[in-house]
PDB file of C-alpha atoms in Angstrom:
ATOM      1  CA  UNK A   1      10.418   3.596   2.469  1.00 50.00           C
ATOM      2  CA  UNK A   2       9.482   6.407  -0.110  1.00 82.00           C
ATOM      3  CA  UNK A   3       7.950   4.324  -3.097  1.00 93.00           C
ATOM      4  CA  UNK A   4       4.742   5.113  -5.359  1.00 94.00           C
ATOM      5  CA  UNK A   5       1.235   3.709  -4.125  1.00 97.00           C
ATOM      6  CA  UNK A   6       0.723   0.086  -5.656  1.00 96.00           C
ATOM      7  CA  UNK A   7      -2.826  -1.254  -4.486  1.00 93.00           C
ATOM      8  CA  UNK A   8      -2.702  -3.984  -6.172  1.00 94.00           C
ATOM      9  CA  UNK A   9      -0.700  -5.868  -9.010  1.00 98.00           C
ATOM     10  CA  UNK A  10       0.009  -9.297 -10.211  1.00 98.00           C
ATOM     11  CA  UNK A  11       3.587 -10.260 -10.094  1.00 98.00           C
ATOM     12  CA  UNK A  12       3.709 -12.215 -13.046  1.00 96.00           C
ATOM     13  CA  UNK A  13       2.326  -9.781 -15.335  1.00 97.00           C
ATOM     14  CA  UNK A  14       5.352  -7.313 -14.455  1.00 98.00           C
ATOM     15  CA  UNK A  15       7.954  -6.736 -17.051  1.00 98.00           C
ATOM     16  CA  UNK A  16      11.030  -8.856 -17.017  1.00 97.00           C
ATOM     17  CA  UNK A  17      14.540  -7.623 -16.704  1.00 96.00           C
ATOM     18  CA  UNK A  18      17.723  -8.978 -15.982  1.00 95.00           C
ATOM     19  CA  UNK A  19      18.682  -8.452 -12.467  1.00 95.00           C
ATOM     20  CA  UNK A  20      21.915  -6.410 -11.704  1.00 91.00           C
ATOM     21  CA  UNK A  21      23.902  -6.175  -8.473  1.00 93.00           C
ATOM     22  CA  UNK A  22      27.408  -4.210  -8.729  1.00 92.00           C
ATOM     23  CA  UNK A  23      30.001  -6.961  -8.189  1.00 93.00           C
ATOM     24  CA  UNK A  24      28.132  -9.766  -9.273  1.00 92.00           C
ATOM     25  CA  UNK A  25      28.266 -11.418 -12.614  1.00 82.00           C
ATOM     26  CA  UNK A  26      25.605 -13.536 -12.904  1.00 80.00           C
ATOM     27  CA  UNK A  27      22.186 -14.634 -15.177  1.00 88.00           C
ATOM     28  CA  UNK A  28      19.109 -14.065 -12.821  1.00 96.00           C
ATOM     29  CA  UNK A  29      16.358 -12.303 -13.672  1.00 97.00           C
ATOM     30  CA  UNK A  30      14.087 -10.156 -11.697  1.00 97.00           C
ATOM     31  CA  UNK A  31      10.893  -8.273 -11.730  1.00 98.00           C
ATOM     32  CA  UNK A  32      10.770  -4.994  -9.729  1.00 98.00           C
ATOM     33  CA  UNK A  33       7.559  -4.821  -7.934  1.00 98.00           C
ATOM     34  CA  UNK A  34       8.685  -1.482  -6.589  1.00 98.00           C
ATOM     35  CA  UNK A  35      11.269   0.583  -5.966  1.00 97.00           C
ATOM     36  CA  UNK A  36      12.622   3.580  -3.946  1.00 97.00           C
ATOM     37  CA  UNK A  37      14.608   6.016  -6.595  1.00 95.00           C
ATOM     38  CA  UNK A  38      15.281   8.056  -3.773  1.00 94.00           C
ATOM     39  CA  UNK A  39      18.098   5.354  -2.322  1.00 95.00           C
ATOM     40  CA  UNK A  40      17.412   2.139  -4.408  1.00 95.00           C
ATOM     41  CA  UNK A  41      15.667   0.171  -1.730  1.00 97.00           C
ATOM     42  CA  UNK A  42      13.554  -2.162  -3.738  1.00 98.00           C
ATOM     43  CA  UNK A  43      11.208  -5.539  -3.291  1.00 98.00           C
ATOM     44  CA  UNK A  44      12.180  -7.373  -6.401  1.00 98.00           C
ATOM     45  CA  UNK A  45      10.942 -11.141  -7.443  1.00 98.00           C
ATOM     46  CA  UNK A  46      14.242 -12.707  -8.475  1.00 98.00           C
ATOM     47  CA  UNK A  47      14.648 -15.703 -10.480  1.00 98.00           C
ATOM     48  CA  UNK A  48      17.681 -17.605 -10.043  1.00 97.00           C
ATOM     49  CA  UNK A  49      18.342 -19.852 -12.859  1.00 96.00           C
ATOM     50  CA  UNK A  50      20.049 -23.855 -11.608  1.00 96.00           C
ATOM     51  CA  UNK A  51      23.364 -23.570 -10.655  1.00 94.00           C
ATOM     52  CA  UNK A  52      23.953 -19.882 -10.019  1.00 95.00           C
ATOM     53  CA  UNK A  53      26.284 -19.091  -7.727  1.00 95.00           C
ATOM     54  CA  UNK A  54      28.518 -16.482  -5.985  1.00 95.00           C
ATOM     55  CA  UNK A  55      30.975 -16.472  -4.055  1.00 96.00           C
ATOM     56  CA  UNK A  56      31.461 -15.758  -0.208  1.00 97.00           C
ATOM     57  CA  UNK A  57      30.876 -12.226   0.148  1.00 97.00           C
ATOM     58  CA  UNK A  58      28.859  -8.989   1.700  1.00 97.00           C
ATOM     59  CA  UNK A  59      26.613  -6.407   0.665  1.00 97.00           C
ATOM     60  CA  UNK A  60      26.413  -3.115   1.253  1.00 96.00           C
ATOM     61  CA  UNK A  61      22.801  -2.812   2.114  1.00 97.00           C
ATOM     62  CA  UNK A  62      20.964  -4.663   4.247  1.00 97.00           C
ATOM     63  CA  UNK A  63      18.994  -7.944   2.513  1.00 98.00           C
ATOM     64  CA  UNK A  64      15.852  -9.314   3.285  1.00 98.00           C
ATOM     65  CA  UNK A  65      14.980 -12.675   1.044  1.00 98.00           C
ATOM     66  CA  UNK A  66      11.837 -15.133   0.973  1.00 98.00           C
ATOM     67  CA  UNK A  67      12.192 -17.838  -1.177  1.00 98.00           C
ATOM     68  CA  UNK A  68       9.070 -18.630  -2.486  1.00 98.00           C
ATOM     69  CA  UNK A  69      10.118 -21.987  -4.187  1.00 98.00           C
ATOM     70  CA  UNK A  70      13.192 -23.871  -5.207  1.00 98.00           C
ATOM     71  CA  UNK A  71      16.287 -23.800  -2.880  1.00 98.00           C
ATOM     72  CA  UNK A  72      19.054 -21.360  -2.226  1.00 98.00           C
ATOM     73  CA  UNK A  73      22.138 -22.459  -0.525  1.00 98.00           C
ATOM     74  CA  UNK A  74      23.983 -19.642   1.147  1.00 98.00           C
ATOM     75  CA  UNK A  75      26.850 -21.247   2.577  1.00 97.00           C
ATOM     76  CA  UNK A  76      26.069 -24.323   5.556  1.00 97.00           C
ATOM     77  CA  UNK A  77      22.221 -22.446   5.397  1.00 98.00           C
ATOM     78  CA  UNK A  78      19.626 -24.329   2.843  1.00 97.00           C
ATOM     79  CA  UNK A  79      16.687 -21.689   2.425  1.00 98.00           C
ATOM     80  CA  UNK A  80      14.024 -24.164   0.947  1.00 98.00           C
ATOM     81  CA  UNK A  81      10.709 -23.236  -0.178  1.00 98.00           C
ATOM     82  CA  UNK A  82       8.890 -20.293   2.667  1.00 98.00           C
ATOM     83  CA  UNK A  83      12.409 -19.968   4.283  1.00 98.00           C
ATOM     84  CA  UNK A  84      13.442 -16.652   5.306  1.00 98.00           C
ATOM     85  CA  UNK A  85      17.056 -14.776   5.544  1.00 98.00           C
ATOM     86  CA  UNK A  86      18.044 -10.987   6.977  1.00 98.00           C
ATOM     87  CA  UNK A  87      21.637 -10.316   5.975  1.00 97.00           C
ATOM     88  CA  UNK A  88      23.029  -6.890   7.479  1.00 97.00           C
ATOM     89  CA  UNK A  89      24.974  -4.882   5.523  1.00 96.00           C
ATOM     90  CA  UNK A  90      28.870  -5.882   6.198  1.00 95.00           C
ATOM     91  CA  UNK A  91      27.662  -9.606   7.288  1.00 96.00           C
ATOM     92  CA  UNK A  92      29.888 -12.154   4.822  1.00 96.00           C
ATOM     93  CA  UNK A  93      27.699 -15.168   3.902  1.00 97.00           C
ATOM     94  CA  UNK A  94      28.246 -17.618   1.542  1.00 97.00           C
ATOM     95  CA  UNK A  95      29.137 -19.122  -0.925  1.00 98.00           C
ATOM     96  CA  UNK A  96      25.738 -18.869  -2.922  1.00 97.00           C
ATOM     97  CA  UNK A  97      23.930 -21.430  -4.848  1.00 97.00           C
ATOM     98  CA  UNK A  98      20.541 -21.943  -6.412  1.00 97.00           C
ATOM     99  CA  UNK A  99      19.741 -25.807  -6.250  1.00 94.00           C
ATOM    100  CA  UNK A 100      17.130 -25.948  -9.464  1.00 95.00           C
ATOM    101  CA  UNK A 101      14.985 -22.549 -10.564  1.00 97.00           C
ATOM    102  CA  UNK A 102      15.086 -20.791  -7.860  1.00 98.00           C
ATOM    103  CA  UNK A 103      11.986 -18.035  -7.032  1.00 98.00           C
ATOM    104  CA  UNK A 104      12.332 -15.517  -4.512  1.00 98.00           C
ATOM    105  CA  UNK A 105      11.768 -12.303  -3.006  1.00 98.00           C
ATOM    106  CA  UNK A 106      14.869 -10.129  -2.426  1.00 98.00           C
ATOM    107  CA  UNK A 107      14.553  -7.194  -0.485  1.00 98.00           C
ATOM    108  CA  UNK A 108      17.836  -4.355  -0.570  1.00 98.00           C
ATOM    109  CA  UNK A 109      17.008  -1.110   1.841  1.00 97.00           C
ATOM    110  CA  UNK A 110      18.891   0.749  -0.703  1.00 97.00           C
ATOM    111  CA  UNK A 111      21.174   0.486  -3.543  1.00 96.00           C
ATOM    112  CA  UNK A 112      23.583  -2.605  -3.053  1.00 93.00           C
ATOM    113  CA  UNK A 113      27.035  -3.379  -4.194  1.00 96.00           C
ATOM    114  CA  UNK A 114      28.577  -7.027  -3.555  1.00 97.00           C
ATOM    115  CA  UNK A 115      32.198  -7.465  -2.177  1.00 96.00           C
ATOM    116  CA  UNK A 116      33.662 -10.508  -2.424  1.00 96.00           C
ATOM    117  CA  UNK A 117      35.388 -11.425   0.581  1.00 96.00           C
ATOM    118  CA  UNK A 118      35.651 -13.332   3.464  1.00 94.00           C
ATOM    119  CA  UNK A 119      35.765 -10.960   6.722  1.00 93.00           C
ATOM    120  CA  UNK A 120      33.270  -8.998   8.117  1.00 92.00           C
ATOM    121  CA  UNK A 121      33.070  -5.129   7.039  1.00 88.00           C
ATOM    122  CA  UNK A 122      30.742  -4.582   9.942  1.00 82.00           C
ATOM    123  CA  UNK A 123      30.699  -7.148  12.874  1.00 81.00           C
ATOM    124  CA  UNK A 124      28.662  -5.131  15.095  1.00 80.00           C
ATOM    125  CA  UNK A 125      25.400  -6.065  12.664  1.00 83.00           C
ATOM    126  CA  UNK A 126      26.103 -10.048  13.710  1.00 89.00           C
ATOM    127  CA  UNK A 127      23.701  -9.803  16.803  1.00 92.00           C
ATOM    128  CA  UNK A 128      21.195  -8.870  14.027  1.00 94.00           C
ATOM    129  CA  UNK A 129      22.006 -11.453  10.963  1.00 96.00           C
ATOM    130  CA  UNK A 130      19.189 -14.525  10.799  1.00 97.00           C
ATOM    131  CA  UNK A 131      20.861 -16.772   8.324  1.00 97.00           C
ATOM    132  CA  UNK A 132      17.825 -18.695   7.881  1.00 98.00           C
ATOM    133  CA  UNK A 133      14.583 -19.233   9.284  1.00 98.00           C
ATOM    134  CA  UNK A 134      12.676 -22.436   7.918  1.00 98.00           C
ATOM    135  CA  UNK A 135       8.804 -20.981   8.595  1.00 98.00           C
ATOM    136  CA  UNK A 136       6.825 -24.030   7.830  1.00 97.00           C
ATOM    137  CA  UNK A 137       8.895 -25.198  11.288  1.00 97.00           C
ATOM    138  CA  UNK A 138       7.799 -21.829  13.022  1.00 97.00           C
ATOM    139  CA  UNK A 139       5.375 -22.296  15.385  1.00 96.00           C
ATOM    140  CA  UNK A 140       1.809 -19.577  14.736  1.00 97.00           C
ATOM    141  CA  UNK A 141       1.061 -17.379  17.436  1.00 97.00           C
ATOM    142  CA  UNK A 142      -1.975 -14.669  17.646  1.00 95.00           C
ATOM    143  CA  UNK A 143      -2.260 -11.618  15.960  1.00 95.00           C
ATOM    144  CA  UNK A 144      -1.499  -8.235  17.763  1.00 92.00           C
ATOM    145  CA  UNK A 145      -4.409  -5.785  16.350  1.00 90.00           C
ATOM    146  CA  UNK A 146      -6.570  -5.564  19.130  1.00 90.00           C
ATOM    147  CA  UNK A 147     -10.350  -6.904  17.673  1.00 89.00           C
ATOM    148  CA  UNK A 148      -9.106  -8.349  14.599  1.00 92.00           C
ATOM    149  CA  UNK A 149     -11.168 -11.297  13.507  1.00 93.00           C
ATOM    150  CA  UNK A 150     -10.677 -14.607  14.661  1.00 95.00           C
ATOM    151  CA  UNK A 151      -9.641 -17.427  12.459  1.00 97.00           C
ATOM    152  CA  UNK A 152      -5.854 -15.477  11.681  1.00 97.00           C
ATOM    153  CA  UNK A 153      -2.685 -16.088  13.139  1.00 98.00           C
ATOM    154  CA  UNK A 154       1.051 -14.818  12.188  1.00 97.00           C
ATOM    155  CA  UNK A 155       4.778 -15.812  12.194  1.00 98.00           C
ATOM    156  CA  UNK A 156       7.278 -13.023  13.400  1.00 98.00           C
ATOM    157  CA  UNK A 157      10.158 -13.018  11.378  1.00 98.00           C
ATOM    158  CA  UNK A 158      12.222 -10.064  12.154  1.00 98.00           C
ATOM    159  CA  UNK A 159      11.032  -7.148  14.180  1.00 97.00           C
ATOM    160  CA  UNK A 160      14.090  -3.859  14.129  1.00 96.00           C
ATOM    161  CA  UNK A 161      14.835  -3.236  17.345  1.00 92.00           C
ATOM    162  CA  UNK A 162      15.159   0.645  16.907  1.00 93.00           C
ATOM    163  CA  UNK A 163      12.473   1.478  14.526  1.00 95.00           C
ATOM    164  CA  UNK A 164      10.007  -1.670  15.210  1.00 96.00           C
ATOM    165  CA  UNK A 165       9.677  -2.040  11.460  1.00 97.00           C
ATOM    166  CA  UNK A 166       8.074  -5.873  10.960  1.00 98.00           C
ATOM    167  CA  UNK A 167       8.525  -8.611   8.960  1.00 98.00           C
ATOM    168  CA  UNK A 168       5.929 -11.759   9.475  1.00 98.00           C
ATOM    169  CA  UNK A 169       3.472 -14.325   7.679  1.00 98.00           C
ATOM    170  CA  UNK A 170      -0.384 -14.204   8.032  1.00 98.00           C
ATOM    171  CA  UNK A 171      -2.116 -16.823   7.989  1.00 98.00           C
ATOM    172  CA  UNK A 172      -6.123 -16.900   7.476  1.00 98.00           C
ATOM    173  CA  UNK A 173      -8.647 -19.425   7.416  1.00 98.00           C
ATOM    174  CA  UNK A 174     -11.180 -20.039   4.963  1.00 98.00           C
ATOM    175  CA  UNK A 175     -14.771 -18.094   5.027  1.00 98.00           C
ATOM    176  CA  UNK A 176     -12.606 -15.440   6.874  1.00 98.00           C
ATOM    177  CA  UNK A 177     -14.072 -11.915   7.048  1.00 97.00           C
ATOM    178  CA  UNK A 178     -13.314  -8.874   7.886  1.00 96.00           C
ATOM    179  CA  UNK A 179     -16.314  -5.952   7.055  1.00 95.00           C
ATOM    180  CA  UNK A 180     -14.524  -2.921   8.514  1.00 95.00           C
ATOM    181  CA  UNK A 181     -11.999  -0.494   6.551  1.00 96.00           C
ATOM    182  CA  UNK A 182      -8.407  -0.468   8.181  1.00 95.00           C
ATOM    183  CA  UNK A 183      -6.071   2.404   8.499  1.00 97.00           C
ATOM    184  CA  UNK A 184      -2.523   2.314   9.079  1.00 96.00           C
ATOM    185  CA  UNK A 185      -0.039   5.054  10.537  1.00 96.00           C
ATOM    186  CA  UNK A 186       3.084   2.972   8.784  1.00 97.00           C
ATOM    187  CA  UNK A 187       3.972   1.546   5.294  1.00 97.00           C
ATOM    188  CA  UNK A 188       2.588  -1.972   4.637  1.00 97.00           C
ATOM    189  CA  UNK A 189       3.611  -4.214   2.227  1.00 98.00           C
ATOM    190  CA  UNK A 190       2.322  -7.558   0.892  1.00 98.00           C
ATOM    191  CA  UNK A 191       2.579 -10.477  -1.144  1.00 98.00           C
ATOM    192  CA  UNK A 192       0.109 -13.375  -1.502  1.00 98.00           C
ATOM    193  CA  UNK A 193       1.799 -16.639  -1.040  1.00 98.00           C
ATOM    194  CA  UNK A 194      -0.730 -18.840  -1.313  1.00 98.00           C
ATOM    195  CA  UNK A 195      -4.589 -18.850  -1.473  1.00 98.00           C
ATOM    196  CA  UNK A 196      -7.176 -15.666  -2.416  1.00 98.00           C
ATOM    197  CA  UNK A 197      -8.379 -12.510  -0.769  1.00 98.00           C
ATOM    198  CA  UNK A 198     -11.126 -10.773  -1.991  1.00 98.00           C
ATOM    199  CA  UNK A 199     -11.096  -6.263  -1.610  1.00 97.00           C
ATOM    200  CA  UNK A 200     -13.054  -3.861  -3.007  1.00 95.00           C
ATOM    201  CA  UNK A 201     -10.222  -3.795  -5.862  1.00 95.00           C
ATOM    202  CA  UNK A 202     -10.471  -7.825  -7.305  1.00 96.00           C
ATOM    203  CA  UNK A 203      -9.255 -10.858  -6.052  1.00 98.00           C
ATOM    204  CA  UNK A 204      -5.795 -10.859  -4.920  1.00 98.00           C
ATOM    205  CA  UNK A 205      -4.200 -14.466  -6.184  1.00 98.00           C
ATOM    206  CA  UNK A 206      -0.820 -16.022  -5.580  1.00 98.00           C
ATOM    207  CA  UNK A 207       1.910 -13.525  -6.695  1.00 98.00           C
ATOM    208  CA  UNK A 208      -0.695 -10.004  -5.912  1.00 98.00           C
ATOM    209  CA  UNK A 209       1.877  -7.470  -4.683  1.00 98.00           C
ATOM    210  CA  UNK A 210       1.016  -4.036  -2.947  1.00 98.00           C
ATOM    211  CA  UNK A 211       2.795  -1.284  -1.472  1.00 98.00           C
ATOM    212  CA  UNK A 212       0.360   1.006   0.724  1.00 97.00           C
ATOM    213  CA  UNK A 213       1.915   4.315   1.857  1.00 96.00           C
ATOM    214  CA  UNK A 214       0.688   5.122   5.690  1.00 96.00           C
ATOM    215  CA  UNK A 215      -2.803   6.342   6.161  1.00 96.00           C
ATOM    216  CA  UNK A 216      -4.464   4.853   3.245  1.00 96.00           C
ATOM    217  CA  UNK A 217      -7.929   3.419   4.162  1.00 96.00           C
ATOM    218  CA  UNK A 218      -8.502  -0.525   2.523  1.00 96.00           C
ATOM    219  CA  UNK A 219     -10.900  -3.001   3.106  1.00 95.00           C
ATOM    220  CA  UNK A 220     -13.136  -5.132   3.729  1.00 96.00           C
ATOM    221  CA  UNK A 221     -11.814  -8.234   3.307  1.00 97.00           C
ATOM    222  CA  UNK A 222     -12.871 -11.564   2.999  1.00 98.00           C
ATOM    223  CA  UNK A 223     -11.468 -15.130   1.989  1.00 98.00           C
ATOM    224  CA  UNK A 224     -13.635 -18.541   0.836  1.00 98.00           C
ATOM    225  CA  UNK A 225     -10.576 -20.410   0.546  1.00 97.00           C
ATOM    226  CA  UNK A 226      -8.060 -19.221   3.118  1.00 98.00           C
ATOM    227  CA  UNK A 227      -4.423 -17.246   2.475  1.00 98.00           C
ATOM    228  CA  UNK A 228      -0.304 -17.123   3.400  1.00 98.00           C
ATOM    229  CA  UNK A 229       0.797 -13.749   3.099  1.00 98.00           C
ATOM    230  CA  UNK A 230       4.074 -12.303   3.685  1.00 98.00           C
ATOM    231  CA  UNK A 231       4.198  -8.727   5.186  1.00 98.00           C
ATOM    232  CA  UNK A 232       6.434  -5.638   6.066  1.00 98.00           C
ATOM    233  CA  UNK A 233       6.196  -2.609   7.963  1.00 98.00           C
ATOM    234  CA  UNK A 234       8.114   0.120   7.977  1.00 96.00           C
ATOM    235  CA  UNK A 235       7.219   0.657  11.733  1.00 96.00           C
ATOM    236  CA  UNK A 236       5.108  -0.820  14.752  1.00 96.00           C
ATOM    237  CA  UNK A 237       1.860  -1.728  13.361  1.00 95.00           C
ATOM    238  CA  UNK A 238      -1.239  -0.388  14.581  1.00 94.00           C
ATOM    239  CA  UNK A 239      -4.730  -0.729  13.175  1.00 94.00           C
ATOM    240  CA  UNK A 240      -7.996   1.552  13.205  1.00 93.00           C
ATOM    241  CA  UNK A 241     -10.846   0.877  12.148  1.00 94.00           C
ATOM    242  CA  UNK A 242     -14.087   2.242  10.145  1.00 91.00           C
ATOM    243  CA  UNK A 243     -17.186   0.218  10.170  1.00 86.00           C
ATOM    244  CA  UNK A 244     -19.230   0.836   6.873  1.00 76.00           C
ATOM    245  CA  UNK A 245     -22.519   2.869   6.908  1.00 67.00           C
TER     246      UNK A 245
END
């Protein structure tokens, strides 16, 4: 995941554009939070309009999507608001449908074209396709970093079971804190669902997006109010740590 450092912006305040997938016709917009130019892999925040819809299909990429309100149908599977979807590249799904205005995050690991159709181009990915996960149903469970502060928990979504690139909510409690500076040896990417977390750059907010290449020290980090945020890896995640002079 070659993409330029983003630490951090505001979703809302990124430019507008109409959203374009090869093979679909369709009225969404979208706002690229970033993007890979190298092969197109992108984490865009896609608005899908009432009533858009395609039809049964595949894509040529692989698709990650967090809906982040409304509802997407995506054939018997009703992603409602915090639900979750992998679709491998080859995997047919649908038909599509946004029930109302439709928010979410949609996630290509590289330049996409739709086909519609209804066979499989690739039914080897199947073991890997999670047609929906409903995360306010997902029970928490710990956090892995060795030492990190109590008070935070996290909801695996989708781990790859050849790179162990990562996919999974944290959740904090309020008057969380965290004094240390943390370094990573993979890619980590965020959005802020709900709540505030305060870094030595502002106060991230609902909609702050970043995109941290490996090896970049952040922190501290504290929260008065508590947080949901939704990250990725681009591998396993491990976490050092500097403690402040």
């Amino acid at each position: 995941m070659t993409r330029s450092h983003i630490e951090f912006i505001l979703s809302s305040e990124v430019e507008q554009h109409i959203w374009h997938i090869d093979g679909i016709e369709n009225d969404a917009c979208a706002r690229t939070l970033s993007h890979n130019p190298q092969n197109g892999a992108a984490t865009e925040l896609v608005s899908f309009p009432s009533g858009w819809s395609v039809p049964m299909g595949s894509f040529s990429a692989d698709i990650e999507i967090f809906v982040l309100d409304g509802q997407l149908q995506i054939g018997p599977y009703r992603l409602k608001q915090h639900s979750y979807a992998y679709i491998p590249a080859g995997v047919c799904c649908g038909p599509w449908k946004a029930q109302g205005l439709t928010n979410a995050l949609w996630m290509p690991s590289a330049s996409s074209l739709f086909t519609a159709t209804t066979e499989h181009s690739h039914p080897i990915h199947l073991n890997c396709y999670i047609p929906s996960i409903d995360t306010s149903a997902l029970p928490w469970s710990g956090t892995i970093t060795p030492g990190f502060p109590p008070g935070a928990m996290r909801k695996v979504l989708r781990t790859d079971p050849d790179t162990g690139a990562s996919t999974w909510l944290l959740g904090v409690l309020p008057q969380w804190r965290d004094n240390r500076v943390e370094i990573h040896p993979v890619v980590e990417e965020a959005y802020l669902v709900m709540g505030e977390m305060n870094t030595p750059l502002g106060t991230m907010t609902p909609g702050s997006y970043f995109w941290r290449p490996a090896h970049i020290p952040h922190g501290p980090f504290a929260t008065s109010t508590g947080t949901l945020i939704f990250f990725r890896t681009d591998g396993p995640l491990r976490t050092d740590y500097i403690w402040p002079d």
